[in-house]
Short mmCIF file of C-alpha atoms in Angstrom, two decimals:
data_model
loop_
_atom_site.label_atom_id
_atom_site.label_comp_id
_atom_site.label_asym_id
_atom_site.label_seq_id
_atom_site.Cartn_x
_atom_site.Cartn_y
_atom_site.Cartn_z
CA MET A 1 -2.42 -11.79 146.52
CA LYS A 2 -5.21 -13.57 144.72
CA ILE A 3 -6.75 -11.93 141.68
CA LEU A 4 -10.23 -13.19 141.04
CA ALA A 5 -10.99 -14.16 137.48
CA THR A 6 -13.68 -12.16 135.70
CA VAL A 7 -15.53 -12.75 132.47
CA LEU A 8 -14.81 -10.01 129.95
CA VAL A 9 -17.49 -9.25 127.44
CA ILE A 10 -15.90 -7.83 124.29
CA VAL A 11 -18.22 -5.45 122.54
CA SER A 12 -17.17 -3.35 119.57
CA ILE A 13 -19.22 -0.76 117.80
CA PHE A 14 -18.51 0.90 114.46
CA VAL A 15 -20.24 4.18 113.64
CA HIS A 16 -19.99 5.86 110.25
CA THR A 17 -20.52 9.62 110.06
CA ASP A 18 -20.13 11.88 107.03
CA SER A 19 -16.41 12.28 107.68
CA LEU A 20 -15.31 9.70 110.28
CA ILE A 21 -15.41 6.03 111.19
CA ILE A 22 -15.77 5.66 114.94
CA HIS A 23 -14.72 2.37 116.56
CA SER A 24 -15.21 1.73 120.29
CA GLU A 25 -14.16 -1.28 122.34
CA PRO A 26 -13.16 -2.10 125.95
CA ALA A 27 -9.72 -0.81 126.97
CA THR A 28 -8.61 -4.09 128.54
CA ALA A 29 -5.05 -3.00 129.37
CA ILE A 30 -6.42 -0.24 131.59
CA GLN A 31 -9.32 -2.27 132.98
CA GLN A 32 -7.02 -4.82 134.60
CA PHE A 33 -5.89 -2.23 137.16
CA PHE A 34 -9.42 -1.86 138.50
CA LYS A 35 -10.38 -5.49 139.06
CA LEU A 36 -11.64 -6.22 142.53
CA GLN A 37 -9.00 -8.11 144.49
CA ASN A 38 -9.14 -10.19 147.64
CA ARG A 39 -6.52 -8.20 149.55
CA GLY A 40 -8.17 -7.76 152.92
CA GLU A 41 -10.09 -4.69 154.00
CA GLY A 42 -10.04 -2.19 151.17
CA TRP A 43 -11.65 -0.65 148.11
CA LEU A 44 -14.55 -2.62 146.60
CA GLY A 45 -15.91 -0.05 144.15
CA SER A 46 -17.04 3.54 143.84
CA ASP A 47 -18.46 5.92 141.26
CA VAL A 48 -17.64 9.32 139.67
CA PHE A 49 -14.00 8.51 138.62
CA THR A 50 -13.00 11.93 137.34
CA SER A 51 -9.26 12.09 136.57
CA VAL A 52 -6.99 15.08 137.22
CA ASN A 53 -3.29 15.54 136.39
CA LEU A 54 -1.54 16.42 139.68
CA ASP A 55 2.00 16.55 138.31
CA GLU A 56 4.08 15.08 135.50
CA ASN A 57 3.39 11.38 136.13
CA ARG A 58 0.81 11.37 138.94
CA TYR A 59 -2.92 11.38 138.33
CA LEU A 60 -5.79 11.77 140.74
CA PHE A 61 -9.13 9.95 140.58
CA ILE A 62 -11.99 11.70 142.37
CA LEU A 63 -14.41 9.10 143.72
CA GLY A 64 -17.96 9.23 145.09
CA ASP A 65 -19.68 6.74 147.42
CA THR A 66 -17.06 4.07 148.12
CA LEU A 67 -17.59 0.48 149.23
CA VAL A 68 -15.05 -0.68 151.80
CA GLY A 69 -14.62 -4.28 152.91
CA ASN A 70 -13.36 -7.58 151.52
CA LEU A 71 -14.33 -10.35 149.11
CA THR A 72 -15.77 -13.62 150.34
CA LYS A 73 -14.49 -17.01 149.22
CA LYS A 74 -17.26 -16.99 146.61
CA GLY A 75 -15.99 -13.68 145.28
CA HIS A 76 -18.91 -11.67 146.63
CA ARG A 77 -18.58 -8.28 148.23
CA ASN A 78 -18.65 -8.16 152.01
CA TRP A 79 -18.61 -4.43 152.61
CA SER A 80 -18.83 -2.86 156.03
CA HIS A 81 -18.68 0.87 155.29
CA MET A 82 -19.61 3.28 152.51
CA PRO A 83 -17.73 6.58 152.86
CA ARG A 84 -19.40 9.33 150.82
CA ASN A 85 -16.21 10.04 148.88
CA SER A 86 -12.62 8.93 148.53
CA LEU A 87 -9.58 9.47 146.32
CA ALA A 88 -7.07 7.41 144.36
CA THR A 89 -3.82 8.16 142.56
CA MET A 90 -2.09 6.39 139.71
CA ARG A 91 1.42 6.82 138.30
CA ILE A 92 1.65 6.70 134.52
CA THR A 93 4.87 7.06 132.55
CA GLU A 94 5.63 6.65 128.86
CA ARG A 95 6.40 2.96 129.42
CA TYR A 96 4.45 1.85 132.47
CA MET A 97 1.17 2.18 134.31
CA PHE A 98 1.28 1.44 138.03
CA PRO A 99 -1.65 0.12 140.10
CA PRO A 100 -3.85 2.77 141.73
CA GLU A 101 -3.48 3.64 145.39
CA PHE A 102 -6.72 4.39 147.24
CA TYR A 103 -7.11 6.98 150.02
CA ILE A 104 -10.14 6.17 152.14
CA LYS A 105 -11.16 8.06 155.27
CA TYR A 106 -14.37 7.84 157.26
CA ASP A 107 -15.80 8.21 160.74
CA PRO A 108 -17.52 4.94 161.80
CA ASN A 109 -19.92 7.06 163.87
CA ASN A 110 -20.92 9.24 160.92
CA ASP A 111 -22.56 7.55 157.92
CA ASN A 112 -22.09 10.73 155.87
CA SER A 113 -18.34 11.06 156.38
CA GLY A 114 -15.62 10.57 153.79
CA PHE A 115 -12.27 11.97 152.79
CA PHE A 116 -14.13 15.29 152.61
CA THR A 117 -16.66 15.57 155.43
CA SER A 118 -19.28 18.22 156.15
CA GLU A 119 -19.51 19.71 159.63
CA ASP A 120 -23.24 18.97 159.44
CA LYS A 121 -23.69 15.22 159.96
CA ASN A 122 -26.97 15.35 158.03
CA THR A 123 -25.24 16.41 154.81
CA TRP A 124 -22.33 15.11 152.76
CA TYR A 125 -20.18 15.92 149.73
CA TRP A 126 -20.14 14.13 146.40
CA PRO A 127 -17.06 15.53 144.64
CA ILE A 128 -17.53 15.40 140.86
CA GLN A 129 -14.98 17.64 139.08
CA GLY A 130 -11.44 18.85 139.76
CA THR A 131 -9.41 21.59 138.05
CA PRO A 132 -5.78 22.56 138.78
CA ILE A 133 -5.46 26.36 138.90
CA LYS A 134 -2.28 28.23 139.87
CA ASN A 135 -0.71 25.21 141.65
CA GLN A 136 -3.88 24.60 143.64
CA LEU A 137 -6.76 22.21 143.05
CA TYR A 138 -10.41 23.25 142.98
CA ILE A 139 -12.93 20.44 143.39
CA LEU A 140 -16.62 20.91 142.60
CA ALA A 141 -18.88 18.84 144.83
CA TYR A 142 -22.59 18.31 145.23
CA SER A 143 -23.84 19.17 148.71
CA VAL A 144 -26.31 16.41 149.52
CA THR A 145 -28.80 15.39 152.19
CA SER A 146 -30.85 12.21 152.63
CA ASN A 147 -34.56 12.07 151.83
CA GLY A 148 -35.22 8.32 151.86
CA THR A 149 -33.63 4.99 151.02
CA GLY A 150 -32.34 3.28 147.88
CA ALA A 151 -30.19 4.54 145.02
CA PHE A 152 -32.17 7.78 144.69
CA GLY A 153 -32.93 8.47 148.34
CA PHE A 154 -31.15 11.82 148.43
CA SER A 155 -31.63 15.52 147.65
CA ILE A 156 -29.08 17.89 146.14
CA ILE A 157 -29.02 21.16 148.08
CA GLY A 158 -26.21 23.08 146.35
CA THR A 159 -22.62 23.11 145.11
CA THR A 160 -19.47 23.41 147.24
CA ILE A 161 -15.96 24.27 146.05
CA ILE A 162 -13.22 22.39 147.89
CA LYS A 163 -9.95 24.33 147.58
CA VAL A 164 -6.85 22.16 148.03
CA LYS A 165 -3.86 24.38 148.73
CA ASN A 166 -1.11 21.78 148.23
CA PRO A 167 -2.30 19.14 145.71
CA ARG A 168 1.24 18.10 144.76
CA ASP A 169 1.98 16.94 148.29
CA GLU A 170 1.07 13.51 149.59
CA ILE A 171 -2.72 13.31 149.69
CA LEU A 172 -2.88 12.56 153.41
CA ASN A 173 -1.05 15.87 153.97
CA TRP A 174 -3.48 17.94 151.93
CA LYS A 175 -4.80 21.20 153.38
CA TYR A 176 -8.23 22.22 152.12
CA THR A 177 -11.14 24.54 152.78
CA TYR A 178 -14.82 24.52 151.81
CA HIS A 179 -16.62 27.32 149.97
CA PRO A 180 -20.34 27.30 149.10
CA LEU A 181 -20.78 28.24 145.44
CA PRO A 182 -23.12 31.22 144.92
CA ASN A 183 -26.24 30.83 142.82
CA SER A 184 -26.47 27.09 143.42
CA ASN A 185 -29.38 25.33 145.09
CA SER A 186 -31.62 22.28 144.76
CA ASN A 187 -32.52 23.33 141.20
CA ILE A 188 -29.27 24.74 139.80
CA ASN A 189 -25.92 23.05 140.29
CA TRP A 190 -22.46 23.59 138.85
CA VAL A 191 -20.68 20.22 138.73
CA THR A 192 -21.45 18.81 135.25
CA ALA A 193 -18.02 19.57 133.77
CA ALA A 194 -15.20 22.07 134.30
CA ILE A 195 -12.01 23.17 132.57
CA ALA A 196 -9.50 26.01 132.83
CA VAL A 197 -8.84 27.70 129.47
CA SER A 198 -6.62 30.77 129.01
CA ASP A 199 -7.66 33.19 131.78
CA TYR A 200 -10.96 31.55 132.75
CA TRP A 201 -12.42 28.60 134.62
CA TYR A 202 -15.46 27.37 132.70
CA ILE A 203 -18.11 25.31 134.48
CA VAL A 204 -21.04 23.53 132.86
CA GLY A 205 -24.00 23.24 135.18
CA SER A 206 -27.45 21.75 135.30
CA SER A 207 -30.90 23.28 135.65
CA GLU A 208 -33.03 20.47 137.02
CA GLY A 209 -36.33 22.29 136.69
CA LYS A 210 -35.90 23.14 133.01
CA LYS A 211 -33.72 20.11 132.20
CA GLU A 212 -31.09 22.35 130.61
CA SER A 213 -27.29 22.41 130.54
CA ILE A 214 -26.03 25.87 131.50
CA LEU A 215 -22.65 27.65 131.60
CA THR A 216 -20.66 30.00 133.81
CA ARG A 217 -17.07 31.23 133.95
CA ILE A 218 -14.77 33.13 136.29
CA LYS A 219 -11.27 34.57 135.85
CA LEU A 220 -8.51 32.40 137.27
CA ASN A 221 -7.20 35.26 139.40
CA ASP A 222 -10.64 35.60 140.99
CA VAL A 223 -10.72 31.87 141.72
CA TYR A 224 -7.33 32.10 143.43
CA ASN A 225 -8.47 35.12 145.46
CA LEU A 226 -11.85 33.52 146.34
CA ASN A 227 -13.83 36.28 144.62
CA TRP A 228 -16.88 34.10 144.08
CA ASP A 229 -19.10 37.09 143.25
CA LYS A 230 -17.14 37.44 139.99
CA PHE A 231 -18.80 34.49 138.26
CA GLU A 232 -20.23 35.43 134.85
CA TYR A 233 -23.20 33.50 133.49
CA TRP A 234 -23.98 32.70 129.83
CA SER A 235 -27.26 34.54 129.71
CA THR A 236 -29.38 37.35 128.32
CA ILE A 237 -30.39 40.59 129.98
CA GLU A 238 -33.60 42.54 129.70
CA GLY A 239 -34.05 44.04 126.25
CA SER A 240 -31.68 41.60 124.48
CA SER A 241 -32.13 38.13 123.05
CA VAL A 242 -28.42 37.65 122.26
CA PRO A 243 -26.62 35.65 124.98
CA SER A 244 -23.35 36.82 126.45
CA TYR A 245 -21.57 36.63 129.81
CA HIS A 246 -23.17 38.66 132.60
CA TYR A 247 -22.85 38.92 136.37
CA ALA A 248 -25.77 37.64 138.42
CA SER A 249 -26.36 41.21 139.66
CA GLU A 250 -27.38 42.23 136.12
CA ASN A 251 -30.76 40.47 136.46
CA THR A 252 -29.87 37.82 133.91
CA LEU A 253 -31.81 34.94 132.37
CA LEU A 254 -29.64 31.83 131.96
CA THR A 255 -29.30 30.66 128.35
CA PRO A 256 -28.95 26.87 127.92
CA ILE A 257 -26.09 25.58 125.80
CA PHE A 258 -28.08 22.40 125.04
CA HIS A 259 -30.87 20.14 126.23
CA PRO A 260 -31.22 18.04 128.29
CA ASN A 261 -29.11 18.59 131.38
CA ILE A 262 -26.27 16.14 132.15
CA PRO A 263 -25.50 15.37 135.82
CA GLU A 264 -21.78 14.68 135.25
CA THR A 265 -19.43 14.32 132.30
CA SER A 266 -16.19 15.82 130.91
CA LEU A 267 -15.51 18.91 128.81
CA TYR A 268 -12.34 18.91 126.71
CA TYR A 269 -10.92 20.03 123.37
CA HIS A 270 -9.91 17.15 121.09
CA ASP A 271 -7.05 18.02 118.73
CA PHE A 272 -7.82 15.31 116.18
CA LEU A 273 -11.48 16.25 115.96
CA GLY A 274 -10.63 19.95 116.09
CA LYS A 275 -13.62 20.54 118.36
CA TRP A 276 -14.79 20.73 121.94
CA PHE A 277 -16.61 17.62 123.09
CA ILE A 278 -18.88 16.36 125.83
CA LEU A 279 -19.98 12.79 126.52
CA GLU A 280 -23.49 11.88 127.65
CA ILE A 281 -25.51 8.80 128.58
CA PRO A 282 -29.24 9.61 128.33
CA ALA A 283 -31.05 8.32 131.41
CA PHE A 284 -31.45 4.52 131.42
CA SER A 285 -30.44 4.25 127.74
CA GLY A 286 -27.02 2.62 127.98
CA THR A 287 -25.91 4.63 124.93
CA VAL A 288 -22.80 6.80 125.12
CA ASN A 289 -23.21 9.85 122.90
CA LEU A 290 -20.61 12.36 121.73
CA ARG A 291 -21.57 16.03 121.37
CA THR A 292 -19.18 18.49 119.70
CA ALA A 293 -18.93 22.25 119.22
CA ASN A 294 -16.50 24.83 117.84
CA SER A 295 -16.69 26.81 121.08
CA ILE A 296 -17.69 26.04 124.64
CA GLU A 297 -20.75 28.24 124.26
CA GLY A 298 -21.92 26.22 121.26
CA PRO A 299 -23.87 25.60 119.21
CA TRP A 300 -23.52 21.97 120.27
CA THR A 301 -24.42 19.08 118.00
CA ASN A 302 -26.93 16.44 118.93
CA GLY A 303 -25.33 13.36 120.43
CA VAL A 304 -23.73 10.85 118.05
CA PRO A 305 -23.75 7.30 119.49
CA ILE A 306 -20.20 5.99 119.95
CA TYR A 307 -20.78 3.02 122.26
CA GLN A 308 -23.67 0.83 123.40
CA ILE A 309 -23.07 -0.44 126.92
CA PRO A 310 -23.85 -4.17 127.19
CA GLU A 311 -25.01 -6.32 130.09
CA PRO A 312 -24.20 -6.74 132.94
CA TRP A 313 -23.48 -3.00 133.24
CA ASN A 314 -26.65 -2.01 131.39
CA ASP A 315 -29.69 -4.11 132.30
CA ILE A 316 -32.59 -2.00 133.47
CA ASN A 317 -34.81 -5.11 133.77
CA ASP A 318 -32.35 -6.42 136.35
CA GLY A 319 -32.18 -3.08 138.13
CA VAL A 320 -28.78 -2.05 136.71
CA PHE A 321 -28.23 1.35 135.08
CA CYS A 322 -25.19 3.29 133.86
CA TYR A 323 -24.05 6.91 134.01
CA ALA A 324 -21.07 9.31 134.49
CA PRO A 325 -19.07 9.09 131.24
CA LYS A 326 -15.63 10.63 131.90
CA TYR A 327 -12.78 11.32 129.50
CA HIS A 328 -9.23 10.37 130.59
CA PRO A 329 -6.62 12.22 128.49
CA MET A 330 -3.64 10.41 130.05
CA PHE A 331 -4.84 7.14 128.48
CA SER A 332 -5.73 8.70 125.12
CA GLU A 333 -3.66 9.21 121.98
CA ASN A 334 -4.01 11.58 119.03
CA ASN A 335 -6.97 9.94 117.28
CA THR A 336 -8.42 8.12 120.30
CA LEU A 337 -10.65 8.98 123.21
CA VAL A 338 -10.55 6.80 126.33
CA PHE A 339 -13.46 7.22 128.69
CA SER A 340 -14.98 5.42 131.64
CA PHE A 341 -18.57 4.93 132.65
CA MET A 342 -20.16 3.81 135.90
CA SER A 343 -22.95 1.34 136.66
CA ASN A 344 -25.11 0.95 139.73
CA THR A 345 -28.19 -0.85 141.03
CA PHE A 346 -31.51 0.43 142.37
CA ASN A 347 -31.03 -1.80 145.40
CA VAL A 348 -27.64 -1.25 147.03
CA GLU A 349 -27.69 -4.76 148.56
CA ASP A 350 -27.52 -6.22 145.04
CA LEU A 351 -23.94 -4.95 144.86
CA ASN A 352 -22.92 -7.82 147.15
CA THR A 353 -23.28 -10.35 144.32
CA LYS A 354 -23.12 -8.08 141.23
CA THR A 355 -19.39 -7.54 141.62
CA GLU A 356 -18.87 -6.39 138.03
CA VAL A 357 -21.20 -3.46 138.75
CA TYR A 358 -20.04 -0.28 140.52
CA VAL A 359 -16.53 -0.63 139.12
CA PRO A 360 -15.43 1.80 136.37
CA GLN A 361 -15.39 0.37 132.86
CA PHE A 362 -12.89 1.86 130.43
CA ILE A 363 -13.62 2.17 126.69
CA ARG A 364 -11.27 3.22 123.88
CA THR A 365 -12.84 5.06 120.96
CA THR A 366 -10.78 5.45 117.78
CA PHE A 367 -11.53 8.00 115.05
CA LYS A 368 -10.52 7.25 111.46
CA PRO A 369 -11.11 9.37 108.33
#
């Protein structure tokens, strides 16, 4: 097996706040596992990269559009297929990290197929979040259709929940069903971030029209029993300006938890910070911001910059942009936060030669008093 050499750009950033020093730099020990390798037909990059703990030492990566092919002698991508989604797993113990294993499925006669495939060949799934609930796995996915060409030649039409009944089994033996999420459409989607806390599954969503981040929750028992009409929305009702959780049937007005909306990120509680946090990359900025709050409902702080993404992953003049900051708790320690971000190009053909792009980049942020 030949591992192609890559040039690593070391970029560190120190941020001083009123109470913390924040230091961010590439997590090189993790990054080595995601270098493109010339190993025959296989994985050549994908986006999303949400991580989920499947069992004690096995972690799942949820992946979006996936390039499949091989590397040329010059180290360029030669990809033949792009399934709309795929999966990977990685074993991590106290002493060792093992290389990821990729699970790629597609129908060569269906450009919109993937590991998860819609019955309608004109639509596809982009899975974004995954939450283990009662020994099952619930994946939140965009339902998507094409409306043109290029990186933004698509339209979101709603949100689908993919229920995996046996996530601890081998992935190729998974049994799963699809469930359209109520109150989702081309304007409102529920895939930004998700987490199960106590008796509830909390989901942060996005209102595209108003550019707002919104919030819903549902009891875990109702998730297990597929009672999708039991979602409660952070909102106000007629005659009140104080937000609370209400059912959609109560004629509610969604209350944003912050502006603007974020297409995809992570929502977690950080013990060292003693706060909930969300990561964001404002569109085409290349800046990773950290928002915090004492409760999921907020109020949320404005974003504090914790990392400035360098070239070649952030070069809008060269048609390269970055997005999808995701937290990975299995790589993080008490006072650290390890996250990944994705990069892409406006012209998908540029990915042939820009091999450092469309591969997750891992960053370790350390907090010091």
